[in-house]
Short mmCIF file of C-alpha atoms in Angstrom, two decimals:
data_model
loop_
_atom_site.label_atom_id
_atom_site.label_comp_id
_atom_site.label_asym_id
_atom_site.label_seq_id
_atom_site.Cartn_x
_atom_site.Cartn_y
_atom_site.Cartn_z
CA UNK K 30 2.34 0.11 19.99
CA UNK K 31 3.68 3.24 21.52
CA UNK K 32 0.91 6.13 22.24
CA UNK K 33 1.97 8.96 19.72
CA UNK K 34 0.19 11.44 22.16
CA UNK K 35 2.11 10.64 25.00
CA UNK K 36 4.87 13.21 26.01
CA UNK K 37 8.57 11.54 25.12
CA UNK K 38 9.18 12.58 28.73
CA UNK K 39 6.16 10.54 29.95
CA UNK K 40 7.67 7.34 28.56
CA UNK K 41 11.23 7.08 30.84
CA UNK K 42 11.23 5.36 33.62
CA UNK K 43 12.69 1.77 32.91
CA UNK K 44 16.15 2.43 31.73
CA UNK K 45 18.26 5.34 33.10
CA UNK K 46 21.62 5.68 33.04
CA UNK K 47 23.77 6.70 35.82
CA UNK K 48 27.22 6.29 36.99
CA UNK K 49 27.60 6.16 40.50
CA UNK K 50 31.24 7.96 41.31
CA UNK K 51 33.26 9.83 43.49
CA UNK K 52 33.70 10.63 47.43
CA UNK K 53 30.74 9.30 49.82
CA UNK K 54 28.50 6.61 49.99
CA UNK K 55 26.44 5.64 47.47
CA UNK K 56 23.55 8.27 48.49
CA UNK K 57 25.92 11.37 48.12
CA UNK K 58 26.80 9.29 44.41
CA UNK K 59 22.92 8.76 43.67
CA UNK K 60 22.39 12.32 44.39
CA UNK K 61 25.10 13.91 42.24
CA UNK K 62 24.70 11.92 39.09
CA UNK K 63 21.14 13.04 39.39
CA UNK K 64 21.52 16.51 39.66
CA UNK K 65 24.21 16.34 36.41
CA UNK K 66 21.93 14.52 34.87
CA UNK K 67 19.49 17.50 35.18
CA UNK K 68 21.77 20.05 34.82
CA UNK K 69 23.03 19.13 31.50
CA UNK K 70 19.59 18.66 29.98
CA UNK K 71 20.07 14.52 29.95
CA UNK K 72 16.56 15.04 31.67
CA UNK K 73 14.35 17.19 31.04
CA UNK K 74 11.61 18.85 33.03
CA UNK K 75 8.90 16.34 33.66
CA UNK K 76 10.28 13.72 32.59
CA UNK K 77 8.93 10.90 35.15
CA UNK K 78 11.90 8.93 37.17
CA UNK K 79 12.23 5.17 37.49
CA UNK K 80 10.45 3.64 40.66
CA UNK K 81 12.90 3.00 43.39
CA UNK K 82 12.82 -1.09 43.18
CA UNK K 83 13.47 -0.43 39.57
CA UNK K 84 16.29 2.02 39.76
CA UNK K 85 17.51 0.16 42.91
CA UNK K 86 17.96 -3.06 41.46
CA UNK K 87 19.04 -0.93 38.02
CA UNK K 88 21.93 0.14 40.13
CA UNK K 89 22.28 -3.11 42.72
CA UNK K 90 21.90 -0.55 46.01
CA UNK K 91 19.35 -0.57 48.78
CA UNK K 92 16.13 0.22 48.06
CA UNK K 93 16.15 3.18 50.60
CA UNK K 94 19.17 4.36 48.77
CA UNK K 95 17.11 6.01 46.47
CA UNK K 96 14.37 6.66 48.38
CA UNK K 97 16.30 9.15 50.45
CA UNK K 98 17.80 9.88 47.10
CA UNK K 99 14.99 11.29 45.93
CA UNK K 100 13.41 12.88 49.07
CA UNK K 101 16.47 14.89 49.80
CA UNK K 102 16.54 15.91 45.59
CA UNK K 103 12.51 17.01 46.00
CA UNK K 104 13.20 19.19 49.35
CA UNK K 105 15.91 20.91 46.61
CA UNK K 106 13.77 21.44 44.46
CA UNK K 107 15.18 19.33 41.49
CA UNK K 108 12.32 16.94 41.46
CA UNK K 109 9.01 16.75 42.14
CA UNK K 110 6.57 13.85 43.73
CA UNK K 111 2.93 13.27 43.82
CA UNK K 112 0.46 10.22 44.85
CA UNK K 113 -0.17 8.92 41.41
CA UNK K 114 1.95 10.84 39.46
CA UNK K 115 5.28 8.96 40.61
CA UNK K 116 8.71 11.36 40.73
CA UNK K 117 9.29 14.49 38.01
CA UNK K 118 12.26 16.38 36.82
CA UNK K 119 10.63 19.65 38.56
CA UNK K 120 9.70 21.99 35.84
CA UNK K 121 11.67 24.96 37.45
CA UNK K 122 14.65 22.65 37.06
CA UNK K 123 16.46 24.45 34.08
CA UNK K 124 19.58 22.61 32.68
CA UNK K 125 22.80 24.82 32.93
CA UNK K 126 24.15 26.50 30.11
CA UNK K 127 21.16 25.14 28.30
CA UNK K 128 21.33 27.98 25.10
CA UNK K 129 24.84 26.75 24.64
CA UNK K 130 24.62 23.20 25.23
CA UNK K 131 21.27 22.47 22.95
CA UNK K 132 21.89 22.46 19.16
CA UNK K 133 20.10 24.59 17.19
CA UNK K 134 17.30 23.72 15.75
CA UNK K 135 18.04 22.30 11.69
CA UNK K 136 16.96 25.02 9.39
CA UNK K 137 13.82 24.34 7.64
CA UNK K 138 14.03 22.04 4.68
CA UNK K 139 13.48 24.03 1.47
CA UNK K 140 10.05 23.76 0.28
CA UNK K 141 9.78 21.46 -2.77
CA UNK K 142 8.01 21.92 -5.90
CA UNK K 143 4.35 22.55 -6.12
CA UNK K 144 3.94 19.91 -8.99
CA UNK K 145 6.06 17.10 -9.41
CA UNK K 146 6.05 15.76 -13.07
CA UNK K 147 9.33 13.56 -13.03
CA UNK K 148 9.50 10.55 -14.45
CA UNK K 149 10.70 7.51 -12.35
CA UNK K 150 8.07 6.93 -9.31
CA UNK K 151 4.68 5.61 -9.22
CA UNK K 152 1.34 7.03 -7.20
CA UNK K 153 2.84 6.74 -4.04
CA UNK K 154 -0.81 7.31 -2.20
CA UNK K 155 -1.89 4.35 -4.42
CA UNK K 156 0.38 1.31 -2.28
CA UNK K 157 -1.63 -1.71 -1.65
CA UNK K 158 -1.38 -0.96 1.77
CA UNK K 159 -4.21 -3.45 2.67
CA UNK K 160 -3.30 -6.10 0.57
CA UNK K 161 0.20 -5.28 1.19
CA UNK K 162 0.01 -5.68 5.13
CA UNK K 163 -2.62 -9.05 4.56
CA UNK K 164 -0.06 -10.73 2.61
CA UNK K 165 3.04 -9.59 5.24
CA UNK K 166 0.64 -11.36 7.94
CA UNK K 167 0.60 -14.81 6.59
CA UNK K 168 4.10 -14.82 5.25
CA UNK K 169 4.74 -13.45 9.13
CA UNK K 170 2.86 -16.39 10.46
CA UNK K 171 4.09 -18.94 8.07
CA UNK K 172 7.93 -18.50 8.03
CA UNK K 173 9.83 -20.82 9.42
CA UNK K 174 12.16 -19.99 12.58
CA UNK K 175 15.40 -20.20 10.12
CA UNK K 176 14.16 -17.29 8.09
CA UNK K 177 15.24 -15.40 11.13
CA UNK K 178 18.68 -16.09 10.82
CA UNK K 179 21.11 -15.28 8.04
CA UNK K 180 19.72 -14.90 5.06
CA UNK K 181 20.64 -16.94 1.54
CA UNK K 182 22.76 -14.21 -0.79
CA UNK K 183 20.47 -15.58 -3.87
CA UNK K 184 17.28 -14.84 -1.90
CA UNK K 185 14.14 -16.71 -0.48
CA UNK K 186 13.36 -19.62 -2.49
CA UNK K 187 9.85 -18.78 -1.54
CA UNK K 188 10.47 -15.25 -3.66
CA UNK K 189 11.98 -16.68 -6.33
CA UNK K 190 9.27 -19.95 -7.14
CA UNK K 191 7.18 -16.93 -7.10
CA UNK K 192 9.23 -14.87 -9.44
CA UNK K 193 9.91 -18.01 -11.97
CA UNK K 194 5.85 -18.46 -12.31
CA UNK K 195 5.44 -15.13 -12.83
CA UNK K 196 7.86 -13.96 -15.07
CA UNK K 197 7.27 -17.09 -17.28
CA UNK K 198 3.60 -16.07 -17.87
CA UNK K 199 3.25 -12.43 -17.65
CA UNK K 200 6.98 -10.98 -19.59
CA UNK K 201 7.82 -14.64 -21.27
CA UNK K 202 11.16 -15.19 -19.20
CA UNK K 203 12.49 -18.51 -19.25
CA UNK K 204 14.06 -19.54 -16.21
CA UNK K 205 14.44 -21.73 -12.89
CA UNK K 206 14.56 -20.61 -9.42
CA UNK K 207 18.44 -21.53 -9.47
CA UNK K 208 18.70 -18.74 -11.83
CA UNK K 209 17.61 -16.16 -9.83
CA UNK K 210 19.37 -13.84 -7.69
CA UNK K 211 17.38 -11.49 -5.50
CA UNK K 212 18.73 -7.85 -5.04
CA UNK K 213 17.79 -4.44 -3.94
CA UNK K 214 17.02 -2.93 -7.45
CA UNK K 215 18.62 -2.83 -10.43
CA UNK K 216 21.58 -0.20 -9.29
CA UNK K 217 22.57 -3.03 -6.48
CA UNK K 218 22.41 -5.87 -10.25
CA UNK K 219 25.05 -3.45 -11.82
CA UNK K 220 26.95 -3.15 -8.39
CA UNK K 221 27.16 -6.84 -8.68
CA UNK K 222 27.54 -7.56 -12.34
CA UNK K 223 30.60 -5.13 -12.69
CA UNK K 224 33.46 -5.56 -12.64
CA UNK K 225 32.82 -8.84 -11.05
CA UNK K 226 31.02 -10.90 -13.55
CA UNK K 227 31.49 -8.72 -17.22
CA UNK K 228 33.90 -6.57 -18.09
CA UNK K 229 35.23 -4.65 -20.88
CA UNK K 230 33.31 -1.80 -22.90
CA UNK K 231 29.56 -2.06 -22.43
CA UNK K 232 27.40 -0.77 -25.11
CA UNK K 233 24.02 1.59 -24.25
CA UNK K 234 21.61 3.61 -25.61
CA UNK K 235 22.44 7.33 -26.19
CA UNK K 236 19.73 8.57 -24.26
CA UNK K 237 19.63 6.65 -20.57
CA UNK K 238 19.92 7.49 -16.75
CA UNK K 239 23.01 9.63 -16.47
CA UNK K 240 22.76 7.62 -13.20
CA UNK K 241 23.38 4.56 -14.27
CA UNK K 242 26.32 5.76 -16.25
CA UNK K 243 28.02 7.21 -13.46
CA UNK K 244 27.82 3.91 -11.66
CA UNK K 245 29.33 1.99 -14.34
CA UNK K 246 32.12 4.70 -14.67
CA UNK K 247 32.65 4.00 -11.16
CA UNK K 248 33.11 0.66 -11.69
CA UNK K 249 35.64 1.56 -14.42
CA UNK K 250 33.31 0.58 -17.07
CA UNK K 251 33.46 2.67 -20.38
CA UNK K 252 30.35 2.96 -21.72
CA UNK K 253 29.71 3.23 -25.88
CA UNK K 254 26.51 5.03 -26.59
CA UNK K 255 24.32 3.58 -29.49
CA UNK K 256 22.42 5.61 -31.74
CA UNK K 257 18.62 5.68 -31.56
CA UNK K 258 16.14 5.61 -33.94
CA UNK K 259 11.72 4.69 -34.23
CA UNK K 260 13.03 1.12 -34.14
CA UNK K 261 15.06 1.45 -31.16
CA UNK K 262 18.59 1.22 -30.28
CA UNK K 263 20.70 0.88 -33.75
CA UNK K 264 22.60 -2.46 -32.17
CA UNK K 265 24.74 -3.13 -35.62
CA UNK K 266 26.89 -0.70 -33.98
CA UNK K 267 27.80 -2.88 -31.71
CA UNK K 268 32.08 -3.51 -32.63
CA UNK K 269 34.28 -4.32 -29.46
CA UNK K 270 31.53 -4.29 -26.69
CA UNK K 271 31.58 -7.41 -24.42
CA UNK K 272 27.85 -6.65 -23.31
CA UNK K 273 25.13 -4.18 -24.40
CA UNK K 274 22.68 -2.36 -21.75
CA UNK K 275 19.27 -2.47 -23.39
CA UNK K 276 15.37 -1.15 -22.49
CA UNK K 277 13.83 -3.23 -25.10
CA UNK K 278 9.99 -3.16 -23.87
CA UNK K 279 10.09 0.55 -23.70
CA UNK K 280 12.76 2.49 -24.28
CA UNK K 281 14.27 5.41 -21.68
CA UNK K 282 13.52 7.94 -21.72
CA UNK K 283 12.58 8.04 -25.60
CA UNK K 284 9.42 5.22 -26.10
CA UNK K 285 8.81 2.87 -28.40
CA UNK K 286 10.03 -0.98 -28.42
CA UNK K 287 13.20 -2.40 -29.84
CA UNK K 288 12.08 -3.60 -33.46
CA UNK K 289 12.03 -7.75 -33.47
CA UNK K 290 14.70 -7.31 -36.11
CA UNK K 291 17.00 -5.58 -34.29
CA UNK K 292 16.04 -7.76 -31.44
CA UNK K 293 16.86 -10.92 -33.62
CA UNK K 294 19.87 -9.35 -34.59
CA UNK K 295 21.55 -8.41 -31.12
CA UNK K 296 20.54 -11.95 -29.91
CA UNK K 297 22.79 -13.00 -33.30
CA UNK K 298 25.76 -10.62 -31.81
CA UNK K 299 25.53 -12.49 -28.49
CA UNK K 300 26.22 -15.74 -29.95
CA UNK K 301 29.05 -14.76 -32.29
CA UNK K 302 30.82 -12.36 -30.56
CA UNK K 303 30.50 -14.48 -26.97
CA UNK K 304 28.61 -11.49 -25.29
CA UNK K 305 25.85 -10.56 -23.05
CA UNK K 306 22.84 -8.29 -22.88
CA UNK K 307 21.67 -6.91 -20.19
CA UNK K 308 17.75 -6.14 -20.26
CA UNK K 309 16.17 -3.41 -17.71
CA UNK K 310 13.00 -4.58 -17.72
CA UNK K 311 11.76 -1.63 -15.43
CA UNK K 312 8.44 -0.95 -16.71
CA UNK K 313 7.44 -4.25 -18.65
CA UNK K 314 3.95 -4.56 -16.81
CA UNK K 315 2.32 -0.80 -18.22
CA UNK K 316 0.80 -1.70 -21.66
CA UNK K 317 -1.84 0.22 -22.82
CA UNK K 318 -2.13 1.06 -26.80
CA UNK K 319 -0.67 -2.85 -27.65
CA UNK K 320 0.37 -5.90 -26.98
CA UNK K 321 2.85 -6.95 -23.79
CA UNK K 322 6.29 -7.08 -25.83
CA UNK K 323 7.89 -9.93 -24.39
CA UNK K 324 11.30 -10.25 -22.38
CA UNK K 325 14.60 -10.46 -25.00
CA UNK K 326 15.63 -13.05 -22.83
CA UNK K 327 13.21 -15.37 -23.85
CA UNK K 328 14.82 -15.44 -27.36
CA UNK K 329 18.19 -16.78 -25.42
CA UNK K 330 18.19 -17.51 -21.70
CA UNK K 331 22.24 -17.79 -22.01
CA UNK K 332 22.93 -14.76 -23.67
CA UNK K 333 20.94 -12.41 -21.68
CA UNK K 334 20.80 -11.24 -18.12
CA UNK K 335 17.06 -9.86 -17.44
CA UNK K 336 16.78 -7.38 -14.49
CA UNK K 337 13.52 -6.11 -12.95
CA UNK K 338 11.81 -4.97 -9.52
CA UNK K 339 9.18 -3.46 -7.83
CA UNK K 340 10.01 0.54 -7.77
CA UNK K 341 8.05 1.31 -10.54
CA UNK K 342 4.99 -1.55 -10.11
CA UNK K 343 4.78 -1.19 -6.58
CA UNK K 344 6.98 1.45 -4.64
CA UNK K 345 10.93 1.94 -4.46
CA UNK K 346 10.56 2.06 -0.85
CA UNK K 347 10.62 -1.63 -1.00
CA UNK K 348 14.20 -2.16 -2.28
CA UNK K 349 13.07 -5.48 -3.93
CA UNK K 350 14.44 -6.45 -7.38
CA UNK K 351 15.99 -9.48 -9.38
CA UNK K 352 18.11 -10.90 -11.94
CA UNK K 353 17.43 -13.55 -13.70
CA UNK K 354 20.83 -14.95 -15.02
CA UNK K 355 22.84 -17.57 -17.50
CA UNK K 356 23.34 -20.52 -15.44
CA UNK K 357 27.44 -19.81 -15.87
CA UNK K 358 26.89 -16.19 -14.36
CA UNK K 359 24.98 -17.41 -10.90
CA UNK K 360 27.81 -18.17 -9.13
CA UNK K 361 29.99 -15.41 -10.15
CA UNK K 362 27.19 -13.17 -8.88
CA UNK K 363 26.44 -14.90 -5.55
CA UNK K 364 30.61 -14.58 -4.52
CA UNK K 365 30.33 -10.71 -5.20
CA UNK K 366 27.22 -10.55 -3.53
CA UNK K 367 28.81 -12.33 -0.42
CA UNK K 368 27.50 -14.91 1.97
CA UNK K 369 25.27 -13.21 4.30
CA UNK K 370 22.00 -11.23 2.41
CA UNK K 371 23.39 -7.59 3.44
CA UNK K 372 20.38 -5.99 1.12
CA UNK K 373 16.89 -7.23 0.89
CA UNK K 374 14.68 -7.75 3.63
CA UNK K 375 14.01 -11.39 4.26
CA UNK K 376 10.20 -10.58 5.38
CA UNK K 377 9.94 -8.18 2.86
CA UNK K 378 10.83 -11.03 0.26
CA UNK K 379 8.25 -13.57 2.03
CA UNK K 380 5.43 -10.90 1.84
CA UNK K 381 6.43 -10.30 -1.40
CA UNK K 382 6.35 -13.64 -2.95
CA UNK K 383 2.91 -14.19 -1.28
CA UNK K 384 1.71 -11.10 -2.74
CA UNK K 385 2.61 -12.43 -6.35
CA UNK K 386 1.25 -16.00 -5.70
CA UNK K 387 -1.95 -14.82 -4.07
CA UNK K 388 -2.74 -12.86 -7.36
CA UNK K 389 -2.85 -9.40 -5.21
CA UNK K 390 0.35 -8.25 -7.51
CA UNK K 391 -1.86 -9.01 -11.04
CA UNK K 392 -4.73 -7.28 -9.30
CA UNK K 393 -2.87 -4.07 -8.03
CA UNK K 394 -0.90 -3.90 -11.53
CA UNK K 395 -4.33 -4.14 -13.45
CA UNK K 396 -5.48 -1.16 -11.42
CA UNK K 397 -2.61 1.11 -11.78
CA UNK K 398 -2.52 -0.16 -15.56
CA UNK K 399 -5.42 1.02 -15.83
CA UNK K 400 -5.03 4.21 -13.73
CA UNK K 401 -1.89 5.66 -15.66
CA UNK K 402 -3.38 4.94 -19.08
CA UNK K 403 -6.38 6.91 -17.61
CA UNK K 404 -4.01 9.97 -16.17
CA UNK K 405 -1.76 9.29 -19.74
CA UNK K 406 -5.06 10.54 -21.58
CA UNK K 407 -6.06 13.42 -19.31
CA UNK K 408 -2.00 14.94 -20.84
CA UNK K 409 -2.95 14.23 -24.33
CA UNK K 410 -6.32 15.96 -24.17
CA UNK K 411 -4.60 18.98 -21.55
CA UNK K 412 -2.33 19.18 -24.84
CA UNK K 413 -3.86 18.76 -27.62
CA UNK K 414 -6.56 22.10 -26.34
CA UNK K 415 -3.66 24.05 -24.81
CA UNK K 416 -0.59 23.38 -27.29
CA UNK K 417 -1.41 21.30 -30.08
CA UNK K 418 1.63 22.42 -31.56
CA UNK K 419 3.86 20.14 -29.03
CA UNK K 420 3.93 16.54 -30.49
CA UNK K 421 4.09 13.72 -27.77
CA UNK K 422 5.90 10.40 -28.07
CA UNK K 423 5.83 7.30 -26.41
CA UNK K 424 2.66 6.78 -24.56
CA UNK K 425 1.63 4.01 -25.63
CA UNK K 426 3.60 1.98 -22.47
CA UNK K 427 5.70 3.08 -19.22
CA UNK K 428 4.67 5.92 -16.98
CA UNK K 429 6.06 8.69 -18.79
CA UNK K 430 5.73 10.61 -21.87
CA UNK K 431 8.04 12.94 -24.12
CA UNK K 432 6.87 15.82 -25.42
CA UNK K 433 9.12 16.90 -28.67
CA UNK K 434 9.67 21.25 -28.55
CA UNK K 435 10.59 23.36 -31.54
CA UNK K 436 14.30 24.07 -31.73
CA UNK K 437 16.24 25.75 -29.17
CA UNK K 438 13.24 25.89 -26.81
CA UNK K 439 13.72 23.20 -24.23
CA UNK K 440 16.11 24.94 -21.88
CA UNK K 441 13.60 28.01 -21.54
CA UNK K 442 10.46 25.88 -21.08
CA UNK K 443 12.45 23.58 -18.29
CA UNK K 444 13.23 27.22 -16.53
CA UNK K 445 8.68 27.94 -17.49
CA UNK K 446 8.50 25.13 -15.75
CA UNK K 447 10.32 26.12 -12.31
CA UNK K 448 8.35 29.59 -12.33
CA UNK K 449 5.58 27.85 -12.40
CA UNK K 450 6.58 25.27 -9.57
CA UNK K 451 7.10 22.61 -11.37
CA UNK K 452 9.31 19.93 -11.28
CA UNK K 453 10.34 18.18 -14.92
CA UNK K 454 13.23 16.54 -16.73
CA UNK K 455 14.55 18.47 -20.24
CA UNK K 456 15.60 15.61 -22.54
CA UNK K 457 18.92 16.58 -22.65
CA UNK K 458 19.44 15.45 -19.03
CA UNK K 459 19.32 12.04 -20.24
CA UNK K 460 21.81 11.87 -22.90
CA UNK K 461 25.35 10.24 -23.09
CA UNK K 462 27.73 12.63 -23.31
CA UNK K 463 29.60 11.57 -26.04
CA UNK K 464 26.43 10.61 -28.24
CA UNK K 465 26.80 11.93 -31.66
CA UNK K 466 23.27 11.35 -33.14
CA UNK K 467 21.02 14.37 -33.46
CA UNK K 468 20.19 15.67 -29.58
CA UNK K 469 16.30 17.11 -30.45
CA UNK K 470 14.86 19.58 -28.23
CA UNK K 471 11.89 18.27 -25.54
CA UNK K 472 10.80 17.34 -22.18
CA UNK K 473 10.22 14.17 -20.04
CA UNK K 474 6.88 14.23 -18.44
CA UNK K 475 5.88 11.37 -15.27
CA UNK K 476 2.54 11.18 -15.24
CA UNK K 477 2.62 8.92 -12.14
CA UNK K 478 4.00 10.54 -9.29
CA UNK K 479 1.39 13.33 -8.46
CA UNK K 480 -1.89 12.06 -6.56
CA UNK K 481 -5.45 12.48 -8.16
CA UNK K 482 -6.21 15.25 -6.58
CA UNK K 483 -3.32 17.34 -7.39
CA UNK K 484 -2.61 16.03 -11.42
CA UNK K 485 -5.25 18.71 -12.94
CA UNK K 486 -3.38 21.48 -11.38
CA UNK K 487 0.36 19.98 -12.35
CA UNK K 488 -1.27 19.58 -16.26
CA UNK K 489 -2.01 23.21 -15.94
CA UNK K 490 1.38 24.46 -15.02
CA UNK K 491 2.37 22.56 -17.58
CA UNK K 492 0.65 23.92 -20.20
CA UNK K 493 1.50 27.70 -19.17
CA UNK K 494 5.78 26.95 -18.93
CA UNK K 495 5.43 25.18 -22.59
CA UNK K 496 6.56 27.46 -25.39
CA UNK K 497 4.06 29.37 -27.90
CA UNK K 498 3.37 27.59 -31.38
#
C-alpha cells in the first residue's frame, strides 16, 4: 500500500519519460530532455530522479551517460545530490512560464446542504465494511483463475445460486438461476428491457421517478400514467399497454402496498392481454408496522419480470442489481446485454453472493431494519410535538415518509426548507406529467441518508421550514 504521507514527488524514480533527440551524443540529448523536463514543470522541485542503472537501462545508454548527465545538471544548478538522499529537481529550479502553463486551480465545489432529507440512499456511515471486506477475502481466495477473464453477460453463477435461495425465502420469488440476469441496478434492467425485449406503451404509476421516465422516453417508450389510490395503482386502467411498471411492496413515492385484489387482477391482465409487469422491488426488505408483502411475481413467474439490488439495502456504490425473468425473455436480454459483462464487477458479484450465503446480508438488513424503523419514529414524535397538524403517510415500510401539507403550501415549505439548509423532495417532483388524478400538496422525507449524529438537527430544520397549522 502506498504511504499517504509521502510527498507525490518522493515516489518517482522508476519510470521517467524522456526522449532522447537532436544534435550530439547522447549526453548533450540526456541533458536537454532533462532540463525541458524541468522547465515545463513535468518535474517538479524535489522530486527524486531515477538511479543511473535504472534510467540507464530505462534508456539502453551507458551507465556513465547519465552519470555525467547528472553531474554536469547539479554544477547548473538544476538538480541537486546528496549521500542518502539520491538526485533532486533543485528547489530553486522554477519551471518557465509556470503562471501560464499551470491550470488554475478548480473553483471550490459549492457547499452542499446542511441536512440532507432526500429520499433514495441509505446510512452511508452504516456499510458493513467489516463484514463486507471478510466476505470479499474468501470469495478473493476462492475464485477460480477463469473469473479473471471475461465475464458471463448473465452474471456469476455463484451470485445468482445465491440470489435464487434468497429471493425464494425472504420476498417469495420463484425462480432458477437460468432466470437470472445480473445488472448494475435497475436503470441498466430498463436499458436492457427496452426497446429490446418489450415494446409498445408501458403503463406506470402517476407518481414515480421522473428519472425513470426520462429513460424510457429515451428509449422511445410512451409511458401511460395510472391513477393512484389507498389501494395502490388503479390497474383496470390498463387498455392498450403491452407492460405495466409497478412498486407493489411499497409504493413510490406515495406508501402503502398494492391491494391483493388489484394484484390478482393485473396478474389476470397479463394472461389475457399477453403482457408483462415489471416489479421494482427496491425496498422489499424494510418492514416494520406488518407483514413482508410478498413479490407479484410469485403469483406468475411468466408474466412478470421482478427487478431488485443492493442501493437501497446495502449502498449504490456497489452497482449490483438483478432481474429475475420469464424463461422466453432470458435470451432476448442476454443479446442486448452483449457477450462480454461490460457492467458489474465480477469480484464484486463473488463477495456479494458470499455475503448473502454466509447470512452477513440477513444480519446487516435486520440491523438497518431495525435502525430506520427506530429513526422513522424519532419523525413521528419530532412531528406530532412540533406540527401535529401535518399528517404523515406511508411509514409503515421503505425508508421514506410523506408528509401531506394544507393546500397551496408545498412550494413555500420546499423553499422553508432551503433557508433552513435543507435538502427535500416536494411531491410534485415525482409526478407524471400528464397525470390527471388529484396532485395533493406535500413533501417526501428520507429518513436514511443523514448519520446518527446529525438526524436530530435535520428533524429540527424540518420542523421550522413546515408551514403553521
Amino acid at each position: 500500500m502506498v504511504d499517504s504521507r509521502v510527498n507525490p514527488a518522493e515516489r518517482i524514480g522508476a519510470d521517467l519519460h524522456l526522449e532522447l533527440s537532436g544534435p550530439g551524443g547522447r549526453r548533450a540529448a540526456l541533458i536537454r530532455a532533462l532540463r525541458e523536463a524541468i522547465r515545463s514543470g513535468r518535474l517538479a522541485p524535489g522530486t527524486r530522479l531515477p538511479p543511473y542503472r535504472s534510467l540507464a537501462a530505462d534508456l539502453a545508454v551507458a551507465r556513465n551517460t547519465v552519470a555525467d548527465a547528472y553531474a554536469e545538471l547539479v554544477a547548473e544548478g538544476w538538480l541537486t545530490a546528496r549521500q542518502g538522499s539520491g538526485t533532486r529537481v533543485a528547489e530553486r529550479a522554477e519551471p518557465l512560464g509556470t503562471r501560464a502553463r499551470v491550470p488554475k486551480k478548480a473553483p471550490p465545489r459549492a457547499r452542499g446542504p446542511r441536512h440532507d432529507l432526500r429520499q433514495g440512499t441509505p446510512d452511508a456511515s452504516s456499510f458493513p465494511r467489516a463484514a463486507w471486506l471478510a466476505s470479499y477475502r474468501r470469495a478473493l481466495q476462492a475464485a477460480p483463475n477463469e473469473v479473471f477473464g471475461p465475464g458471463d453477460p448473465a452474471g456469476r453463477l455463484e451470485l445468482r445460486e445465491a440470489l435464487t435461495e434468497y429471493l425464494a425465502r425472504a420476498r417469495g420469488v420463484r425462480t432458477e438461476p437460468g432466470r437470472i440476469v445480473i445488472c448494475s441496478g435497475f436503470a441498466h434492467a430498463l436499458r436492457l428491457l427496452f426497446p429490446a425485449v418489450l415494446r409498445g406503451p408501458l403503463g406506470v404509476e402517476s407518481y414515480g421517478l421522473a428519472f425513470h421516465r426520462g429513460l424510457l422516453t429515451a428509449a422511445g417508450v410512451r409511458t401511460v400514467p395510472l391513477a393512484l389510490d389507498e389501494d395502490g395503482a388503479q390497474v383496470d386502467g390498463l387498455d392498450r399497454e403491452r407492460a405495466v411498471l409497478l412498486t407493489p411492496a411499497h409504493q413510490f413515492p406515495t406508501g402503502g402496498p398494492l391491494h391483493p385484489a388489484r394484484r390478482a387482477a393485473v396478474i389476470d391482465w397479463a394472461r389475457a392481454r399477453g403482457g408483462v409487469i415489471l416489479e421494482d422491488d427496491y425496498d422489499g426488505e424494510f418492514r416494520y408496522d406488518r407483514k413482508p408483502v410478498g413479490a407479484v411475481q410469485g403469483l406468475d413467474p411468466e408474466r412478470v419480470v421482478h427487478i431488485g439490488s443492493v442501493s437501497k439495502s446495502l449502498s449504490p456504490a456497489l452497482r449490483l442489481g438483478w432481474m429475475v425473468l420469464p424463461e422466453r425473455y432470458v435470451e432476448d436480454v442476454l443479446a442486448a446485454k452483449g457477450e462480454r459483462e461490460a457492467w458489474a464487477s465480477v469480484l464484486d458479484q463473488l463477495a456479494l453472493a458470499d455475503f448473502v450465503a454466509s447470512g452477513s446480508y440477513d444480519r446487516h438488513v435486520r440491523r438497518m431494519r431495525q435502525q430506520y424503523r427506530s429513526r422513522r419514529d424519532r419523525l413521528v414524535g419530532a412531528l406530532a410535538e412540533h406540527a401535529p397538524h401535518v399528517e404523515v403517510t406511508g411509514i409503515a415500510a421503505g425508508l421514506h415518509a410523506v408528509l401531506r401539507l394544507p393546500p397551496g403550501s408545498e412550494r413555500s415549505a420546499v423553499k422553508a426548507a432551503a433557508w433552513q439548509g435543507l435538502a427535500l423532495d416536494g411531491l410534485a417532483e415525482f409526478r407524471h406529467p400528464e397525470a390527471v388524478m388529484a396532485s395533493p400538496d406535500g413533501l417526501v422525507v428520507g429518513y436514511a441518508t443523514p448519520s446518527d449524529h446529525a438526524y436530530g438537527a435535520a428533524l429540527e430544520a424540518l420542523c421550522a421550514a413546515l408551514p403553521p397549522p
